[in-house]
CSV table of C-alpha atoms in Angstrom, one decimal:
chain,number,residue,atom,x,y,z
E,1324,UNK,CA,18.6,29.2,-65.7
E,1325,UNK,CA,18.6,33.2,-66.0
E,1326,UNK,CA,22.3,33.0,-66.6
E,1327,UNK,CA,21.6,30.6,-69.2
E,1328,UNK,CA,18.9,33.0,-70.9
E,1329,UNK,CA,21.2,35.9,-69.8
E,1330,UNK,CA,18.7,37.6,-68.3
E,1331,UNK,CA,18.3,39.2,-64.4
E,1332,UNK,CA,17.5,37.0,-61.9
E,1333,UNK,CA,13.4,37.1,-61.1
E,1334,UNK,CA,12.7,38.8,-64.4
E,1335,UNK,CA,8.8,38.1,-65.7
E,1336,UNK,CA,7.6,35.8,-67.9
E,1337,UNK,CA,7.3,38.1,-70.6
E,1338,UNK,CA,10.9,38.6,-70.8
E,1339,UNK,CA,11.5,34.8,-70.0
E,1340,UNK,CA,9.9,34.2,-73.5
E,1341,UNK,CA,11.8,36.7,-75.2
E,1342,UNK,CA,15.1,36.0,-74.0
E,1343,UNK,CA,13.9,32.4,-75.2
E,1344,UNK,CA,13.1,33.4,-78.6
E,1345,UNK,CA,16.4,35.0,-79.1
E,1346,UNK,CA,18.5,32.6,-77.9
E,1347,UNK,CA,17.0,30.3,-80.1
E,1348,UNK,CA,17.3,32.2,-82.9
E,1349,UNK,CA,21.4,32.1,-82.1
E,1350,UNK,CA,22.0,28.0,-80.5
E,1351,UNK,CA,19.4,25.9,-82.5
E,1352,UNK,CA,21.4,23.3,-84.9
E,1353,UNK,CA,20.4,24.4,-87.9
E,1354,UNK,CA,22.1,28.4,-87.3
E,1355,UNK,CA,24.6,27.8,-85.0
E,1356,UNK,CA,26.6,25.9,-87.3
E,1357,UNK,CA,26.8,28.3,-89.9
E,1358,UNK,CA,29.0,31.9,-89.5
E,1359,UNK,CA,29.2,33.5,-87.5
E,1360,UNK,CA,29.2,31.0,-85.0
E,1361,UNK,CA,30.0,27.9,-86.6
E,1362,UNK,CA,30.2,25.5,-84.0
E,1363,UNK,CA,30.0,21.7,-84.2
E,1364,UNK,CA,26.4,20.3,-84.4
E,1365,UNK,CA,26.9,18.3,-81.0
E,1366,UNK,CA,27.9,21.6,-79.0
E,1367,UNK,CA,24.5,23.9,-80.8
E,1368,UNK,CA,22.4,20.8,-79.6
E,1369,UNK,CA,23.8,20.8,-76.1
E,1370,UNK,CA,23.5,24.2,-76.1
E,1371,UNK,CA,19.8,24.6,-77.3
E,1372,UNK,CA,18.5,21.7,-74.9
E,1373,UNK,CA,20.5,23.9,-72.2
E,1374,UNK,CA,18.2,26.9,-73.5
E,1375,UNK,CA,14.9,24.6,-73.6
E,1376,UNK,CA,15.5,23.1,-70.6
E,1377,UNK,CA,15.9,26.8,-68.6
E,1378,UNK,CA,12.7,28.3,-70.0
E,1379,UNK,CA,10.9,24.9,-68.6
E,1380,UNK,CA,12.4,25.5,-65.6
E,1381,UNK,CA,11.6,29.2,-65.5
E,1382,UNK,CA,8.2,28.9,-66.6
E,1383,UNK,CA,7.3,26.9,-64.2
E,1384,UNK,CA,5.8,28.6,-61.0
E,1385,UNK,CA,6.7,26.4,-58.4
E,1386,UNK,CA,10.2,26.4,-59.4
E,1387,UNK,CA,10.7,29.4,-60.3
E,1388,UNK,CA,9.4,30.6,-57.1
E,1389,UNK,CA,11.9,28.2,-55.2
E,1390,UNK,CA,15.0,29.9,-57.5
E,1391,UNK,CA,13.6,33.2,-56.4
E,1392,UNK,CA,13.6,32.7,-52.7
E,1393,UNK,CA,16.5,31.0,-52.0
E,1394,UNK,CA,18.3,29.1,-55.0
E,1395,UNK,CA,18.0,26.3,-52.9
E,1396,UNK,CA,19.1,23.6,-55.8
E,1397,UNK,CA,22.5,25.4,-56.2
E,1398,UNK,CA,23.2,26.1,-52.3
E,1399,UNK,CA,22.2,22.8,-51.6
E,1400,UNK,CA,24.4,21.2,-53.8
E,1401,UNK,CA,27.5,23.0,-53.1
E,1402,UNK,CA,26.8,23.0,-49.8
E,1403,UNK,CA,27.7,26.8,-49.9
E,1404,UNK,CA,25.9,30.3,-49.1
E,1405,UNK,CA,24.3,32.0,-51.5
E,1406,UNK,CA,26.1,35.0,-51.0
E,1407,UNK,CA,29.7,32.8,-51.7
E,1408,UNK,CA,28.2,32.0,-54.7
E,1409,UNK,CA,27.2,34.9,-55.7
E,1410,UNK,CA,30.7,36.3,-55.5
E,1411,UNK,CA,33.2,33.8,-57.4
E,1412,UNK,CA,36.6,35.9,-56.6
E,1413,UNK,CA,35.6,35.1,-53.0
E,1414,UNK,CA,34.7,31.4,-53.8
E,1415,UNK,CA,37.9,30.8,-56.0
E,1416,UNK,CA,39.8,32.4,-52.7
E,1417,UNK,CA,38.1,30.2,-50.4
E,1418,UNK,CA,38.8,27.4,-53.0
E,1419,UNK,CA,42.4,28.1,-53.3
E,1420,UNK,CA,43.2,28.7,-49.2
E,1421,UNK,CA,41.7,25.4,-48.6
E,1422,UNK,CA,44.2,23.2,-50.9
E,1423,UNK,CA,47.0,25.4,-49.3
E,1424,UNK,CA,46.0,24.7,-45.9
E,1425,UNK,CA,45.3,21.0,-46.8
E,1426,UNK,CA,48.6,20.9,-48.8
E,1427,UNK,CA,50.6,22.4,-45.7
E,1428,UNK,CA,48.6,19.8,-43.1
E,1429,UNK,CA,49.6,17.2,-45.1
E,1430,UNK,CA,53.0,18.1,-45.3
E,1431,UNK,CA,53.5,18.7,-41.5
E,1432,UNK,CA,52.2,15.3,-40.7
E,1433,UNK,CA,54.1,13.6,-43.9
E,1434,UNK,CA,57.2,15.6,-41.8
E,1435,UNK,CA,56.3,14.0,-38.6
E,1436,UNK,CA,55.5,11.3,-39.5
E,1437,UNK,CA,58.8,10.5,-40.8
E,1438,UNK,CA,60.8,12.1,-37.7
E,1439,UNK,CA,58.8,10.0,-35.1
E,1440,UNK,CA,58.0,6.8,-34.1
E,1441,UNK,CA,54.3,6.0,-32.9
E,1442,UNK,CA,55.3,6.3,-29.5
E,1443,UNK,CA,56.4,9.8,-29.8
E,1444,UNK,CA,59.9,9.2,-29.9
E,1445,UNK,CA,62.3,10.4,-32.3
E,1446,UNK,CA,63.3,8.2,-35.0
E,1447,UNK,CA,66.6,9.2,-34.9
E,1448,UNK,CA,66.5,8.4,-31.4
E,1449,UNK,CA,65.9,5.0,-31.8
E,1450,UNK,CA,68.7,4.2,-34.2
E,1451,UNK,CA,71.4,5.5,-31.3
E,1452,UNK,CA,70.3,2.9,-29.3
E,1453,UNK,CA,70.1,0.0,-31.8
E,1454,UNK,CA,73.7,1.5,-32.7
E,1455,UNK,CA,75.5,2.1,-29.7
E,1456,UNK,CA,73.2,-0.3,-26.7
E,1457,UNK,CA,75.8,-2.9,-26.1
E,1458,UNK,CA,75.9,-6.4,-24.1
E,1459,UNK,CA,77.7,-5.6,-20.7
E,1460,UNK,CA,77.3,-2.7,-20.7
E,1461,UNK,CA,77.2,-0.8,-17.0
E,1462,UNK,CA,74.2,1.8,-15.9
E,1463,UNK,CA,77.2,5.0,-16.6
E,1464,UNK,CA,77.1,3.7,-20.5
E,1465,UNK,CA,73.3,3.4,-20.6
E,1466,UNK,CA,73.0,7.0,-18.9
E,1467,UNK,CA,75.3,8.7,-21.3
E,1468,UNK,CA,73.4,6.7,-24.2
E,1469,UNK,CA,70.0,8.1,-22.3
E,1470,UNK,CA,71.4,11.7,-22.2
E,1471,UNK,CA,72.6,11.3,-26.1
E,1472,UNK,CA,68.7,11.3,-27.6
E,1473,UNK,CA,67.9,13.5,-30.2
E,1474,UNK,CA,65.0,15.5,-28.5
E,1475,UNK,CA,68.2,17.0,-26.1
E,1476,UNK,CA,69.0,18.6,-28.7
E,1477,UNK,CA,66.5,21.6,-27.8
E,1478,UNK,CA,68.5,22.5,-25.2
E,1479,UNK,CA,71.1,25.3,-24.9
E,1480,UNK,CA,73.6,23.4,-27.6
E,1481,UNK,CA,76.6,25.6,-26.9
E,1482,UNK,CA,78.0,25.4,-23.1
E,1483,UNK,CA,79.7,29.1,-22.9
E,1484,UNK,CA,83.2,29.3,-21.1
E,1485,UNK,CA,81.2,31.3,-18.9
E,1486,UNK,CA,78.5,29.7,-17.8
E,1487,UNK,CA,79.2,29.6,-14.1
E,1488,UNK,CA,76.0,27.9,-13.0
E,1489,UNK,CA,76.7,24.9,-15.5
E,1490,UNK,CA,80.3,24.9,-14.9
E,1491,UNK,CA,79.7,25.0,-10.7
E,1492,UNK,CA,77.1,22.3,-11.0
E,1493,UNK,CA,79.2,20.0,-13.3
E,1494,UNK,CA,82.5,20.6,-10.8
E,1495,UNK,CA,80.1,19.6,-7.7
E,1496,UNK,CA,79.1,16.3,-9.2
E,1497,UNK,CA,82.5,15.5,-10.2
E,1498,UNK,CA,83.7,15.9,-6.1
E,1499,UNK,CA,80.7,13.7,-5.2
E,1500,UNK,CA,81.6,11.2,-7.6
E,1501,UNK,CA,85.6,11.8,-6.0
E,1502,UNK,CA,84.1,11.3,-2.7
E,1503,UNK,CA,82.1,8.4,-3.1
E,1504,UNK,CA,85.4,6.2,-5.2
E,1505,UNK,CA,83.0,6.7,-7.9
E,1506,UNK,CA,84.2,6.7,-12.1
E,1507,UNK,CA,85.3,10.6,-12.9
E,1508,UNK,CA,84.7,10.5,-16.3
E,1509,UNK,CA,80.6,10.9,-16.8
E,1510,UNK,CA,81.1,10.7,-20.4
E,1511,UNK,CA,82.8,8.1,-22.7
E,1512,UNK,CA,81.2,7.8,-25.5
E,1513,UNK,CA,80.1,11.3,-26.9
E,1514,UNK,CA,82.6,13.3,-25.0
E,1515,UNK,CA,82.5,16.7,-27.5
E,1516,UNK,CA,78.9,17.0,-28.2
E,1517,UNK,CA,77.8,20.0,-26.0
E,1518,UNK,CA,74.0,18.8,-25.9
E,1519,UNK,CA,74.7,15.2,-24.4
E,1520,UNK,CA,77.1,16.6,-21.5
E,1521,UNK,CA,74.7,19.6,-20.7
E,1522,UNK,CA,71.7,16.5,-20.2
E,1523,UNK,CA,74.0,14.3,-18.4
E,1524,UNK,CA,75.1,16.9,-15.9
E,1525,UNK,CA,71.7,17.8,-15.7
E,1526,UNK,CA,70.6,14.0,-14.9
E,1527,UNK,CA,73.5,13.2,-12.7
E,1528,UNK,CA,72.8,16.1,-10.8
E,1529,UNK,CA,68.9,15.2,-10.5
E,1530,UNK,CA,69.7,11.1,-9.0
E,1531,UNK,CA,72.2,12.3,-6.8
E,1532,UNK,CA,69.7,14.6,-5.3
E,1533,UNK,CA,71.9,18.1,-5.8
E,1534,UNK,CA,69.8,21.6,-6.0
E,1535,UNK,CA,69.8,22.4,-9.9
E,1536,UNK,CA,70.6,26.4,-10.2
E,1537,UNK,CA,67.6,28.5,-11.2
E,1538,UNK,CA,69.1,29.4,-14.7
E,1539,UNK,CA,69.4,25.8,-15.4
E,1540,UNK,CA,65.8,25.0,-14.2
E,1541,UNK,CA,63.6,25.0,-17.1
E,1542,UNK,CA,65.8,22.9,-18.9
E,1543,UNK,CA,66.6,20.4,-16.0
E,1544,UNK,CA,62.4,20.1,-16.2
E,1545,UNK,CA,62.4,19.3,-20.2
E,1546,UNK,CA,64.8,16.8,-19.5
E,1547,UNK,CA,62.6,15.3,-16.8
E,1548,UNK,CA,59.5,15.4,-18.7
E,1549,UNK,CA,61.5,13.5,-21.7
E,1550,UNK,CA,63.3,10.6,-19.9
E,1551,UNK,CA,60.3,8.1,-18.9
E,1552,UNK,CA,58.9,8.3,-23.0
E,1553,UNK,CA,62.9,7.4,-23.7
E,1554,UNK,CA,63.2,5.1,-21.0
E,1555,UNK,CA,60.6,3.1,-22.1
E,1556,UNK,CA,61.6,2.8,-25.9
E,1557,UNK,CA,65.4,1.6,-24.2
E,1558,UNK,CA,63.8,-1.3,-22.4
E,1559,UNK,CA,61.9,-2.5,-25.2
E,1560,UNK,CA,64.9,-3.0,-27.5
E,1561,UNK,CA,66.8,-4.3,-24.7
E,1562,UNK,CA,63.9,-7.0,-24.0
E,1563,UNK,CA,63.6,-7.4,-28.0
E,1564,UNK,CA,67.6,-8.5,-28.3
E,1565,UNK,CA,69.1,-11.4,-26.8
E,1566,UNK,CA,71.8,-10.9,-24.0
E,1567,UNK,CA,70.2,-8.0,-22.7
E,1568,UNK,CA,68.9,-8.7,-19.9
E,1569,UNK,CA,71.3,-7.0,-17.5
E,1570,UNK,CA,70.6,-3.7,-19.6
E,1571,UNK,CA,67.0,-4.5,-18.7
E,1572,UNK,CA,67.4,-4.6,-15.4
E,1573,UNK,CA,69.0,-1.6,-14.7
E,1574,UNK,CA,66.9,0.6,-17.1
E,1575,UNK,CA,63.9,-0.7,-15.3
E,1576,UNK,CA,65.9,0.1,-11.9
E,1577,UNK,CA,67.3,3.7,-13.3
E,1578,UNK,CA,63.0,4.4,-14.7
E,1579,UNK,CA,62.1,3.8,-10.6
């Protein structure tokens, strides 16, 4: 209402009436559509009930008293401090940080949304298995398919010519698996991607009980903490196809 009368906030009623006066003598119909002004007769009425309405408001004790203590119709309704209010570069920067922060949640979980399915597992993920899981197919297929997922792809991607620790680990497995009349050939399928052959090693290693070097640890953990999630998405598309029940099996046998 004082903004309205342009006139400081708590002023008397003396000054009330006079701000009144002249802003009547500027907004009421008949002057307001003549120069210098001239604006349309609808805008000088909404403008002058605007003016009326404010002095009411003003004049009145009990409400005026409530606007001087506290504004409590305008904090109330935008459920705001007065002091934010008060202050409107703040307001339009608290107004314009929470559409970016809304606008940049919604877009991260538009983004994820889209990567993963609702049991946390990559989408692209999924679509290896629908594309490569074949009928008769032995647990060394199924491992290397395992090993293929696309949240591996975290791990060290590059496999240097001198990574001794890999390289010794990888050599070890292959003598066990030379020992034991065992396939040599851990990988069939995805042979040069650097990812899948650093999680099968990694895997092998783990069910055939070797000691997994310390720089190798943390990763050997990830790829832990991954497989049951992954397991569990290669069963159910196994049990959702026909002629799969051999895959089954030994999925449910590899996830024990």
């Amino acid at each position: 209402p004082w903004d309205i009368l342009q006139i400081p906030h708590g002023s008397d009623i003396d000054i009330i009436n006079k701000a009144y006066k002249k802003c009547a003598l500027v907004y009421h119909p008949d002057i307001c559509t003549k120069p210098p002004l001239s604006w349309p007769e609808h805008k000088c009425s909404e403008q002058f009930q605007l003016i009326q309405q404010a002095k009411e408001v003003l004049t009145n004790e009990e409400a005026a008293q409530k606007l001087k203590d506290n504004e409590w119709d305008r904090t109330a309704f935008y459920a705001l401090p007065s002091w934010l209010l008060d202050n409107p570069g703040i307001c339009f920067a608290v107004y314009i940080s929470f559409f970016v922060i809304l606008g940049v949640s919604v877009h991260f979980w538009w983004k994820r949304s889209t990567q993963y399915h609702k049991s946390g597992i990559k989408w692209k993920t999924i679509n290896i298995f629908f594309r490569f899981i074949q009928p008769k197919m032995g647990l060394r297929h199924l491992l290397e398919i395992l090993c293929a997922s696309d949240e591996f792809r975290i791990i060290d991607i590059r496999i240097p010519d001198n990574h001794k620790d890999f390289l010794l680990l990888e050599q070890e497995i292959m003598k066990l698996r030379r020992n034991r009349n065992m396939p040599q050939n851990m990988m069939i399928m995805f042979k040069d991607i650097p990812y899948i052959r650093k999680s099968t090693v990694l895997l092998t290693a783990h069910l055939l009980g070797l000691d997994i070097p310390p720089s190798l640890y943390d990763q050997y953990l990830f790829v832990l903490s991954k497989v049951p999630k992954i397991l569990n998405i290669m069963i159910d598309i196994t049990i959702l196809r026909e002629r799969y029940w051999l895959q089954t099996k030994q999925l449910i046998q590899l996830k024990q």
